[in-house]
Amino acid sequence: MSKFMLKLALAAMTIPGAAHAQDLGAELQGDMPALMELYRDLHAHPELSFQEVRTSAKLAARMRKLGFEVTEKVGKTGVVSVLRNGEGPTVLLRADMDGLPVVEQTGLPYASKETAVPESGVTTGVMHACGHDTHMTGFIGAAQLLSRHKDKWSGTLVMVLQPAEEAGGGARAMLADGLYTRFPKPDYALAFHDAAAPAPAGTIGYVPGFALANVDSVDIKVKGVGGHGAYPQSTKDPIVIASAIVMRLQTLVSREKSPFEPAVVTVGSFLAGAKHNIISDEAKLQLTVRSYTDESRKQLLDGIARIARGEAIAAGLEGEMLPVVTVKEDFTPATYNSPEFTLELAARFKERFGEDRVFEAEPVMGGEDFSEYRRADPDSIKAMIFWISGTPQPMLEALKKEGKPLPSLHSPFWAPDAEKVIATGAEALAGAAMHLMPSS
Ligand code: ZN
Ligand code: ZN
């Protein structure tokens, strides 16, 4: 146990956990009606990545009223709110603000009717289908508790409203815009995400170590020599070459990686050709590539380039005719929850919410750019993102009785039990922050 962790453990002993927990929980009940009103408003007015103008202005005004020093337009539409409250560590709490290009089908009275134009240029419906509206509301709930009880903690609180989690560049944009130089750099970073989990709403899941994966997008342009479909001898068919590439890519995970190292290579798009009897001169593949460690990521990306090149050479292509492999810049690094820190906070959550509401969850191959906050200085920042189940009780019962699957996040039908997620999120964030910044 490090010196600091020891200090934390001692601090935990001096704060009577249970009594303290009841205080926050009971107080939150009084805040919930107003918070649910805010939630319904945010839910009805989602905005796409880097377009969170209404959302950020509305929440910045709230933070200002609570006494935070608020700076807007950090990383395009991000908001940083700082509350300096004496000596002690710096804790960063983060909520993401963006919705998704999904047409809402929940039938809720406050369902979104908003539309917007994403990068593709085609107008779409917009929905908070990932639950970022619950994150923002829980975040405001925590800000209220922490600003009201400055006597219960000592340190610096940095609350970050981040744009563009879904598009993947929001955290990076805020860091590039001086999040750790213009504002106090955190010792700890915390966030929560709602989950469509087979557990009652309000249940907390934690994952020590790698929780979410490195996410890379890769484009492969396979070149060929086009011609008449009846005369293949005078062509180099890029569809056959690209098909061979797709098949051999399957061996990267199954034959080249250790079975104990998680990795995914998915070809999500294969575009080529226009007509039955024409051999195309080009095929395009789009891949998503998932891994945990930097080494594993490099092995996969190098392997993809090697296989694309190798299959083209096998087909008789060379030089400028070899495939062009592009790793896109929108890389999201794997989310690593500092293990000791995560277990320490999980123990505090168990005290606060009870053993049956807190469990260790499985890591997944999804991605989250919360990873960036620790990765910016991994030696000095400890970070943890935790899950809060939002699965409504009737959905959970249908799952148990009829085996009906749960709608996943990003589904047009995802209607979480927002009240449970928000109350749990607000109390968990505020409680954790108070624990990390003890008042004496
Ligand atoms: Zn999402
Ligand atoms: Zn999300």
Tab-separated table of C-alpha atoms and ligand atoms in Angstrom:
chain	number	residue	atom	x	y	z
A	1	MET	CA	0.000	0.000	0.000
A	2	SER	CA	1.478	3.355	-0.997
A	3	LYS	CA	1.833	6.154	1.520
A	4	PHE	CA	-1.027	7.998	-0.077
A	5	MET	CA	-3.332	4.985	-0.172
A	6	LEU	CA	-2.561	4.484	3.506
A	7	LYS	CA	-3.563	8.068	4.149
A	8	LEU	CA	-6.806	7.403	2.297
A	9	ALA	CA	-7.471	4.284	4.331
A	10	LEU	CA	-6.927	6.198	7.562
A	11	ALA	CA	-9.153	8.994	6.344
A	12	ALA	CA	-11.850	6.419	5.631
A	13	MET	CA	-11.629	5.172	9.177
A	14	THR	CA	-12.038	8.633	10.658
A	15	ILE	CA	-15.118	9.430	8.574
A	16	PRO	CA	-18.030	7.425	9.942
A	17	GLY	CA	-18.947	5.987	6.521
A	18	ALA	CA	-22.488	4.832	7.167
A	19	ALA	CA	-23.831	7.959	8.874
A	20	HIS	CA	-22.157	10.139	6.269
A	21	ALA	CA	-23.648	8.029	3.491
A	22	GLN	CA	-27.167	8.399	4.831
A	23	ASP	CA	-26.776	12.184	4.961
A	24	LEU	CA	-25.951	12.515	1.279
A	25	GLY	CA	-28.554	10.001	0.129
A	26	ALA	CA	-31.356	11.615	2.139
A	27	GLU	CA	-30.405	15.088	1.006
A	28	LEU	CA	-30.366	13.969	-2.631
A	29	GLN	CA	-33.965	12.774	-2.364
A	30	GLY	CA	-34.930	16.415	-1.877
A	31	ASP	CA	-32.917	17.414	-4.946
A	32	MET	CA	-34.303	14.705	-7.238
A	33	PRO	CA	-37.514	16.413	-8.493
A	34	ALA	CA	-35.522	19.396	-9.817
A	35	LEU	CA	-32.802	17.111	-11.178
A	36	MET	CA	-35.375	14.993	-13.037
A	37	GLU	CA	-36.770	18.161	-14.580
A	38	LEU	CA	-33.280	19.000	-15.833
A	39	TYR	CA	-32.894	15.415	-17.097
A	40	ARG	CA	-36.111	15.531	-19.120
A	41	ASP	CA	-35.057	18.832	-20.666
A	42	LEU	CA	-31.607	17.489	-21.618
A	43	HIS	CA	-33.179	14.298	-22.957
A	44	ALA	CA	-35.611	16.228	-25.162
A	45	HIS	CA	-32.839	18.422	-26.604
A	46	PRO	CA	-29.815	16.265	-27.470
A	47	GLU	CA	-27.007	17.639	-29.607
A	48	LEU	CA	-24.409	15.847	-31.734
A	49	SER	CA	-20.656	15.696	-31.040
A	50	PHE	CA	-18.995	19.152	-30.946
A	51	GLN	CA	-22.424	20.752	-31.487
A	52	GLU	CA	-23.307	20.814	-27.752
A	53	VAL	CA	-24.000	24.571	-27.708
A	54	ARG	CA	-27.340	24.714	-25.894
A	55	THR	CA	-26.334	21.949	-23.491
A	56	SER	CA	-23.009	23.500	-22.490
A	57	ALA	CA	-24.460	27.013	-22.050
A	58	LYS	CA	-27.290	25.693	-19.871
A	59	LEU	CA	-24.993	23.640	-17.631
A	60	ALA	CA	-22.297	26.343	-17.432
A	61	ALA	CA	-24.918	28.746	-16.058
A	62	ARG	CA	-25.880	26.191	-13.387
A	63	MET	CA	-22.262	25.666	-12.347
A	64	ARG	CA	-21.732	29.426	-12.098
A	65	LYS	CA	-24.752	29.714	-9.790
A	66	LEU	CA	-23.205	27.057	-7.551
A	67	GLY	CA	-20.111	29.232	-7.088
A	68	PHE	CA	-17.669	27.518	-9.465
A	69	GLU	CA	-15.193	29.499	-11.621
A	70	VAL	CA	-16.540	28.507	-15.033
A	71	THR	CA	-14.714	28.605	-18.380
A	72	GLU	CA	-16.649	27.796	-21.533
A	73	LYS	CA	-15.520	26.765	-25.017
A	74	VAL	CA	-12.593	24.641	-23.842
A	75	GLY	CA	-11.978	22.157	-26.691
A	76	LYS	CA	-14.739	23.729	-28.840
A	77	THR	CA	-17.850	23.184	-26.651
A	78	GLY	CA	-16.345	21.879	-23.388
A	79	VAL	CA	-16.894	23.525	-19.992
A	80	VAL	CA	-14.432	23.521	-17.068
A	81	SER	CA	-15.718	24.462	-13.602
A	82	VAL	CA	-13.277	24.852	-10.731
A	83	LEU	CA	-14.037	25.078	-7.009
A	84	ARG	CA	-10.992	25.840	-4.832
A	85	ASN	CA	-11.631	24.809	-1.264
A	86	GLY	CA	-8.383	24.863	0.696
A	87	GLU	CA	-5.385	22.549	0.872
A	88	GLY	CA	-5.597	19.046	-0.497
A	89	PRO	CA	-5.613	16.979	-3.647
A	90	THR	CA	-7.275	17.892	-6.940
A	91	VAL	CA	-10.177	15.735	-8.087
A	92	LEU	CA	-11.553	15.806	-11.621
A	93	LEU	CA	-15.133	14.682	-12.260
A	94	ARG	CA	-16.210	14.290	-15.861
A	95	ALA	CA	-19.514	14.008	-17.713
A	96	ASP	CA	-19.907	13.702	-21.487
A	97	MET	CA	-22.523	15.802	-23.252
A	98	ASP	CA	-23.147	14.489	-26.776
A	99	GLY	CA	-26.109	12.612	-28.210
A	100	LEU	CA	-26.194	10.260	-31.220
A	101	PRO	CA	-27.590	10.379	-34.762
A	102	VAL	CA	-30.437	8.013	-33.815
A	103	VAL	CA	-34.180	8.557	-34.322
A	104	GLU	CA	-35.705	8.026	-30.871
A	105	GLN	CA	-38.403	5.342	-30.638
A	106	THR	CA	-38.916	5.079	-26.882
A	107	GLY	CA	-42.352	6.712	-26.989
A	108	LEU	CA	-41.480	8.667	-23.823
A	109	PRO	CA	-43.457	11.897	-23.286
A	110	TYR	CA	-40.136	13.779	-23.303
A	111	ALA	CA	-38.666	11.876	-26.276
A	112	SER	CA	-36.386	13.888	-28.540
A	113	LYS	CA	-37.789	15.389	-31.732
A	114	GLU	CA	-34.518	17.150	-32.553
A	115	THR	CA	-32.720	16.823	-35.873
A	116	ALA	CA	-29.196	17.818	-36.831
A	117	VAL	CA	-26.670	17.535	-39.612
A	118	PRO	CA	-23.695	15.287	-38.816
A	119	GLU	CA	-20.399	15.208	-40.738
A	120	SER	CA	-21.971	13.049	-43.449
A	121	GLY	CA	-24.159	16.043	-44.403
A	122	VAL	CA	-27.399	14.024	-44.261
A	123	THR	CA	-29.970	15.370	-41.752
A	124	THR	CA	-30.765	12.881	-38.989
A	125	GLY	CA	-32.757	12.574	-35.787
A	126	VAL	CA	-30.752	13.008	-32.587
A	127	MET	CA	-31.150	11.051	-29.372
A	128	HIS	CA	-29.426	10.626	-26.026
A	129	ALA	CA	-29.250	6.904	-26.787
A	130	CYS	CA	-26.079	6.401	-24.742
A	131	GLY	CA	-27.440	7.993	-21.566
A	132	HIS	CA	-25.082	10.988	-21.482
A	133	ASP	CA	-28.105	12.972	-20.240
A	134	THR	CA	-28.068	10.835	-17.075
A	135	HIS	CA	-24.324	11.504	-16.699
A	136	MET	CA	-24.778	15.280	-16.948
A	137	THR	CA	-27.682	15.304	-14.493
A	138	GLY	CA	-25.842	13.124	-11.968
A	139	PHE	CA	-22.830	15.419	-12.393
A	140	ILE	CA	-24.960	18.487	-11.555
A	141	GLY	CA	-26.406	16.607	-8.571
A	142	ALA	CA	-22.869	15.929	-7.316
A	143	ALA	CA	-21.840	19.564	-7.924
A	144	GLN	CA	-24.791	20.735	-5.787
A	145	LEU	CA	-23.876	18.414	-2.914
A	146	LEU	CA	-20.188	19.322	-3.023
A	147	SER	CA	-20.742	23.075	-3.237
A	148	ARG	CA	-23.265	22.938	-0.395
A	149	HIS	CA	-20.926	20.984	1.879
A	150	LYS	CA	-17.579	22.677	1.487
A	151	ASP	CA	-17.011	22.037	5.198
A	152	LYS	CA	-16.877	18.285	4.523
A	153	TRP	CA	-13.922	18.329	2.124
A	154	SER	CA	-10.694	20.188	1.442
A	155	GLY	CA	-8.954	20.420	-1.918
A	156	THR	CA	-9.638	21.518	-5.475
A	157	LEU	CA	-12.570	20.248	-7.467
A	158	VAL	CA	-12.366	20.385	-11.279
A	159	MET	CA	-15.626	19.461	-12.968
A	160	VAL	CA	-15.378	18.794	-16.690
A	161	LEU	CA	-18.285	18.771	-19.147
A	162	GLN	CA	-16.786	17.102	-22.187
A	163	PRO	CA	-17.985	17.260	-25.785
A	164	ALA	CA	-17.790	14.546	-28.435
A	165	GLU	CA	-17.284	11.315	-26.522
A	166	GLU	CA	-19.110	9.446	-29.280
A	167	ALA	CA	-16.998	10.941	-32.053
A	168	GLY	CA	-13.914	10.148	-29.991
A	169	GLY	CA	-12.089	13.478	-29.999
A	170	GLY	CA	-13.695	15.418	-27.133
A	171	ALA	CA	-11.277	14.654	-24.292
A	172	ARG	CA	-8.295	15.108	-26.616
A	173	ALA	CA	-9.646	18.486	-27.766
A	174	MET	CA	-9.997	19.690	-24.165
A	175	LEU	CA	-6.491	18.499	-23.217
A	176	ALA	CA	-5.055	20.142	-26.343
A	177	ASP	CA	-6.847	23.341	-25.326
A	178	GLY	CA	-5.012	23.428	-21.987
A	179	LEU	CA	-7.183	21.401	-19.596
A	180	TYR	CA	-4.077	20.473	-17.565
A	181	THR	CA	-2.176	23.753	-18.006
A	182	ARG	CA	-4.846	26.465	-17.793
A	183	PHE	CA	-6.633	24.624	-14.963
A	184	PRO	CA	-5.409	22.593	-11.959
A	185	LYS	CA	-4.111	19.170	-13.006
A	186	PRO	CA	-5.913	16.363	-11.150
A	187	ASP	CA	-4.492	13.701	-8.857
A	188	TYR	CA	-7.671	11.693	-9.439
A	189	ALA	CA	-10.163	11.501	-12.311
A	190	LEU	CA	-13.610	9.937	-12.021
A	191	ALA	CA	-16.628	9.366	-14.236
A	192	PHE	CA	-19.563	7.012	-14.514
A	193	HIS	CA	-21.446	5.562	-17.492
A	194	ASP	CA	-24.931	4.091	-17.488
A	195	ALA	CA	-25.159	0.471	-18.593
A	196	ALA	CA	-27.754	-1.856	-20.087
A	197	ALA	CA	-26.740	-4.532	-17.608
A	198	PRO	CA	-28.650	-7.600	-16.359
A	199	ALA	CA	-28.747	-6.077	-12.862
A	200	PRO	CA	-31.275	-3.837	-11.080
A	201	ALA	CA	-31.031	-0.138	-11.928
A	202	GLY	CA	-28.668	1.657	-9.575
A	203	THR	CA	-26.255	-1.307	-9.300
A	204	ILE	CA	-22.606	-0.247	-9.614
A	205	GLY	CA	-20.038	-2.218	-11.614
A	206	TYR	CA	-16.286	-1.667	-11.389
A	207	VAL	CA	-13.364	-3.108	-13.342
A	208	PRO	CA	-9.829	-2.831	-11.932
A	209	GLY	CA	-7.229	-2.504	-14.730
A	210	PHE	CA	-8.211	-2.480	-18.420
A	211	ALA	CA	-11.972	-1.883	-18.683
A	212	LEU	CA	-12.352	-0.716	-22.285
A	213	ALA	CA	-10.267	-1.208	-25.412
A	214	ASN	CA	-7.996	0.700	-27.769
A	215	VAL	CA	-10.208	1.621	-30.722
A	216	ASP	CA	-8.662	2.076	-34.154
A	217	SER	CA	-10.358	2.606	-37.490
A	218	VAL	CA	-8.413	1.414	-40.529
A	219	ASP	CA	-9.144	1.985	-44.220
A	220	ILE	CA	-7.706	-0.317	-46.866
A	221	LYS	CA	-7.849	0.760	-50.494
A	222	VAL	CA	-7.194	-2.281	-52.702
A	223	LYS	CA	-6.171	-1.383	-56.224
A	224	GLY	CA	-6.760	-3.555	-59.270
A	225	VAL	CA	-6.963	-3.472	-63.045
A	226	GLY	CA	-10.561	-3.194	-64.226
A	227	GLY	CA	-12.130	-4.691	-67.327
A	228	HIS	CA	-14.875	-6.888	-68.803
A	229	GLY	CA	-16.318	-9.514	-66.496
A	230	ALA	CA	-16.075	-12.090	-69.291
A	231	TYR	CA	-12.328	-11.546	-69.809
A	232	PRO	CA	-10.721	-11.878	-66.348
A	233	GLN	CA	-7.358	-12.765	-67.904
A	234	SER	CA	-6.821	-9.114	-68.839
A	235	THR	CA	-7.638	-7.747	-65.351
A	236	LYS	CA	-6.476	-7.858	-61.747
A	237	ASP	CA	-9.694	-8.337	-59.799
A	238	PRO	CA	-9.604	-6.213	-56.594
A	239	ILE	CA	-12.709	-7.993	-55.228
A	240	VAL	CA	-10.865	-11.315	-55.189
A	241	ILE	CA	-7.763	-9.705	-53.653
A	242	ALA	CA	-9.825	-7.852	-51.015
A	243	SER	CA	-11.730	-11.067	-50.231
A	244	ALA	CA	-8.431	-12.867	-49.631
A	245	ILE	CA	-7.367	-9.989	-47.374
A	246	VAL	CA	-10.619	-10.231	-45.386
A	247	MET	CA	-10.147	-13.982	-44.878
A	248	ARG	CA	-6.492	-13.777	-43.886
A	249	LEU	CA	-7.223	-10.911	-41.450
A	250	GLN	CA	-9.198	-13.505	-39.444
A	251	THR	CA	-5.928	-15.285	-38.671
A	252	LEU	CA	-4.430	-12.229	-36.927
A	253	VAL	CA	-6.440	-12.906	-33.776
A	254	SER	CA	-6.880	-16.669	-34.134
A	255	ARG	CA	-3.294	-17.603	-35.132
A	256	GLU	CA	-0.933	-14.763	-34.269
A	257	LYS	CA	-2.110	-13.532	-30.878
A	258	SER	CA	-1.967	-15.339	-27.574
A	259	PRO	CA	-5.397	-16.762	-26.657
A	260	PHE	CA	-5.014	-14.870	-23.369
A	261	GLU	CA	-4.746	-11.466	-25.003
A	262	PRO	CA	-8.083	-9.941	-26.033
A	263	ALA	CA	-8.244	-8.515	-29.558
A	264	VAL	CA	-10.829	-7.928	-32.293
A	265	VAL	CA	-10.434	-7.245	-36.002
A	266	THR	CA	-13.782	-6.609	-37.690
A	267	VAL	CA	-14.257	-5.698	-41.343
A	268	GLY	CA	-17.389	-3.592	-41.106
A	269	SER	CA	-17.543	-2.354	-44.679
A	270	PHE	CA	-16.552	-3.835	-48.073
A	271	LEU	CA	-17.321	-1.640	-51.066
A	272	ALA	CA	-16.484	-2.506	-54.673
A	273	GLY	CA	-17.929	-2.645	-58.163
A	274	ALA	CA	-21.008	-1.279	-59.868
A	275	LYS	CA	-22.362	-3.899	-62.279
A	276	HIS	CA	-22.586	-7.673	-62.923
A	277	ASN	CA	-20.235	-7.827	-65.861
A	278	ILE	CA	-17.579	-5.279	-64.967
A	279	ILE	CA	-14.456	-6.085	-63.004
A	280	SER	CA	-13.808	-3.080	-60.788
A	281	ASP	CA	-10.460	-1.352	-60.478
A	282	GLU	CA	-10.809	-0.719	-56.750
A	283	ALA	CA	-12.191	-2.214	-53.533
A	284	LYS	CA	-12.444	-0.441	-50.181
A	285	LEU	CA	-12.465	-2.024	-46.747
A	286	GLN	CA	-13.231	-0.347	-43.412
A	287	LEU	CA	-12.077	-2.044	-40.225
A	288	THR	CA	-12.454	-1.563	-36.508
A	289	VAL	CA	-9.514	-2.872	-34.508
A	290	ARG	CA	-9.659	-3.425	-30.726
A	291	SER	CA	-6.920	-4.253	-28.235
A	292	TYR	CA	-5.801	-3.377	-24.691
A	293	THR	CA	-2.069	-2.768	-24.603
A	294	ASP	CA	0.041	-0.520	-26.849
A	295	GLU	CA	2.104	-3.568	-27.924
A	296	SER	CA	-0.972	-5.563	-28.852
A	297	ARG	CA	-2.319	-2.613	-30.826
A	298	LYS	CA	0.941	-2.279	-32.770
A	299	GLN	CA	1.014	-6.007	-33.538
A	300	LEU	CA	-2.499	-5.851	-35.040
A	301	LEU	CA	-1.914	-2.687	-37.070
A	302	ASP	CA	1.423	-3.978	-38.427
A	303	GLY	CA	-0.225	-7.311	-39.235
A	304	ILE	CA	-3.056	-5.649	-41.167
A	305	ALA	CA	-0.566	-3.699	-43.312
A	306	ARG	CA	1.513	-6.837	-43.904
A	307	ILE	CA	-1.489	-8.987	-44.909
A	308	ALA	CA	-2.905	-6.343	-47.281
A	309	ARG	CA	0.447	-6.000	-49.000
A	310	GLY	CA	1.126	-9.749	-49.011
A	311	GLU	CA	-2.177	-10.684	-50.641
A	312	ALA	CA	-1.727	-8.023	-53.331
A	313	ILE	CA	1.765	-9.329	-54.084
A	314	ALA	CA	0.364	-12.871	-54.256
A	315	ALA	CA	-2.048	-11.593	-56.930
A	316	GLY	CA	0.833	-10.176	-58.954
A	317	LEU	CA	0.640	-6.513	-58.012
A	318	GLU	CA	3.642	-4.431	-57.084
A	319	GLY	CA	4.895	-0.846	-56.542
A	320	GLU	CA	2.192	1.785	-56.791
A	321	MET	CA	-0.453	-0.888	-57.288
A	322	LEU	CA	-0.047	-2.200	-53.734
A	323	PRO	CA	-2.932	-1.421	-51.325
A	324	VAL	CA	-3.026	1.842	-49.376
A	325	VAL	CA	-3.587	1.165	-45.661
A	326	THR	CA	-4.591	4.170	-43.534
A	327	VAL	CA	-4.913	4.113	-39.753
A	328	LYS	CA	-7.365	6.924	-38.989
A	329	GLU	CA	-6.364	9.679	-36.595
A	330	ASP	CA	-9.447	9.320	-34.394
A	331	PHE	CA	-7.772	6.657	-32.218
A	332	THR	CA	-9.318	6.178	-28.769
A	333	PRO	CA	-6.887	4.678	-26.248
A	334	ALA	CA	-7.852	1.848	-23.912
A	335	THR	CA	-9.390	2.859	-20.585
A	336	TYR	CA	-7.287	1.677	-17.675
A	337	ASN	CA	-8.721	1.941	-14.176
A	338	SER	CA	-5.839	2.307	-11.698
A	339	PRO	CA	-6.311	-1.044	-9.892
A	340	GLU	CA	-5.536	-0.160	-6.252
A	341	PHE	CA	-7.489	3.089	-6.512
A	342	THR	CA	-10.470	1.317	-8.105
A	343	LEU	CA	-10.605	-1.345	-5.390
A	344	GLU	CA	-10.352	1.344	-2.720
A	345	LEU	CA	-13.304	3.311	-4.156
A	346	ALA	CA	-15.290	0.110	-4.761
A	347	ALA	CA	-14.903	-0.686	-1.042
A	348	ARG	CA	-16.224	2.782	-0.172
A	349	PHE	CA	-19.170	2.276	-2.579
A	350	LYS	CA	-19.967	-1.019	-0.838
A	351	GLU	CA	-20.070	0.783	2.513
A	352	ARG	CA	-22.267	3.483	1.073
A	353	PHE	CA	-24.684	1.498	-1.085
A	354	GLY	CA	-24.428	-2.000	0.401
A	355	GLU	CA	-22.571	-5.105	-0.823
A	356	ASP	CA	-25.428	-6.229	-3.080
A	357	ARG	CA	-25.356	-3.038	-5.141
A	358	VAL	CA	-21.633	-3.082	-6.012
A	359	PHE	CA	-19.936	-5.840	-8.021
A	360	GLU	CA	-16.875	-6.440	-10.147
A	361	ALA	CA	-17.819	-6.327	-13.839
A	362	GLU	CA	-16.160	-7.863	-16.909
A	363	PRO	CA	-13.919	-5.743	-19.119
A	364	VAL	CA	-15.289	-5.140	-22.640
A	365	MET	CA	-13.916	-4.259	-26.081
A	366	GLY	CA	-15.941	-1.046	-26.420
A	367	GLY	CA	-14.160	2.316	-26.204
A	368	GLU	CA	-14.405	5.518	-24.140
A	369	ASP	CA	-12.191	8.551	-24.387
A	370	PHE	CA	-12.260	8.986	-20.599
A	371	SER	CA	-8.961	7.080	-21.005
A	372	GLU	CA	-7.302	10.298	-22.175
A	373	TYR	CA	-7.487	11.967	-18.743
A	374	ARG	CA	-5.149	9.408	-17.173
A	375	ARG	CA	-3.067	8.775	-20.276
A	376	ALA	CA	-2.015	12.453	-20.362
A	377	ASP	CA	0.140	11.763	-17.251
A	378	PRO	CA	-0.195	8.100	-16.235
A	379	ASP	CA	2.470	8.274	-13.514
A	380	SER	CA	0.675	10.894	-11.435
A	381	ILE	CA	-3.042	10.578	-12.251
A	382	LYS	CA	-5.215	7.783	-10.900
A	383	ALA	CA	-8.458	7.237	-12.759
A	384	MET	CA	-11.610	5.180	-12.568
A	385	ILE	CA	-14.771	4.975	-14.658
A	386	PHE	CA	-17.558	2.876	-13.209
A	387	TRP	CA	-20.829	1.544	-14.583
A	388	ILE	CA	-24.305	2.153	-13.200
A	389	SER	CA	-27.019	-0.173	-14.412
A	390	GLY	CA	-29.963	1.715	-15.904
A	391	THR	CA	-32.049	-1.347	-16.760
A	392	PRO	CA	-35.677	-0.679	-15.726
A	393	GLN	CA	-37.284	-3.343	-13.526
A	394	PRO	CA	-39.945	-4.475	-16.099
A	395	MET	CA	-37.190	-4.998	-18.697
A	396	LEU	CA	-35.160	-7.004	-16.209
A	397	GLU	CA	-38.184	-9.182	-15.381
A	398	ALA	CA	-38.906	-9.788	-19.087
A	399	LEU	CA	-35.281	-10.833	-19.477
A	400	LYS	CA	-35.529	-13.292	-16.592
A	401	LYS	CA	-38.983	-14.726	-17.479
A	402	GLU	CA	-39.027	-14.728	-21.276
A	403	GLY	CA	-35.333	-14.437	-22.062
A	404	LYS	CA	-36.139	-11.191	-23.922
A	405	PRO	CA	-32.843	-9.452	-24.730
A	406	LEU	CA	-32.095	-6.011	-23.287
A	407	PRO	CA	-31.822	-3.154	-25.782
A	408	SER	CA	-28.176	-2.125	-25.927
A	409	LEU	CA	-26.856	1.393	-25.482
A	410	HIS	CA	-27.207	3.311	-28.795
A	411	SER	CA	-30.534	1.534	-29.410
A	412	PRO	CA	-33.480	3.822	-30.367
A	413	PHE	CA	-35.414	2.006	-27.596
A	414	TRP	CA	-32.930	2.623	-24.742
A	415	ALA	CA	-35.004	4.236	-21.974
A	416	PRO	CA	-33.045	3.756	-18.756
A	417	ASP	CA	-34.424	4.098	-15.251
A	418	ALA	CA	-32.895	7.563	-15.240
A	419	GLU	CA	-33.903	8.407	-11.676
A	420	LYS	CA	-31.901	5.473	-10.261
A	421	VAL	CA	-28.868	6.182	-12.469
A	422	ILE	CA	-28.837	9.878	-11.605
A	423	ALA	CA	-29.333	9.436	-7.841
A	424	THR	CA	-26.654	6.732	-7.696
A	425	GLY	CA	-24.258	8.689	-9.925
A	426	ALA	CA	-24.622	11.948	-7.989
A	427	GLU	CA	-24.142	10.266	-4.616
A	428	ALA	CA	-21.238	8.093	-5.818
A	429	LEU	CA	-19.360	11.025	-7.391
A	430	ALA	CA	-19.917	13.382	-4.448
A	431	GLY	CA	-19.142	10.668	-1.894
A	432	ALA	CA	-15.966	9.622	-3.721
A	433	ALA	CA	-14.794	13.236	-4.063
A	434	MET	CA	-15.348	13.865	-0.335
A	435	HIS	CA	-13.481	10.674	0.478
A	436	LEU	CA	-10.538	11.656	-1.733
A	437	MET	CA	-10.408	15.196	-0.313
A	438	PRO	CA	-10.931	14.655	3.438
A	439	SER	CA	-11.442	17.883	5.379
A	440	SER	CA	-8.892	17.194	8.086
B	1	ZN	ZN	-22.078	5.723	-26.726
B	2	ZN	ZN	-21.536	6.875	-23.898
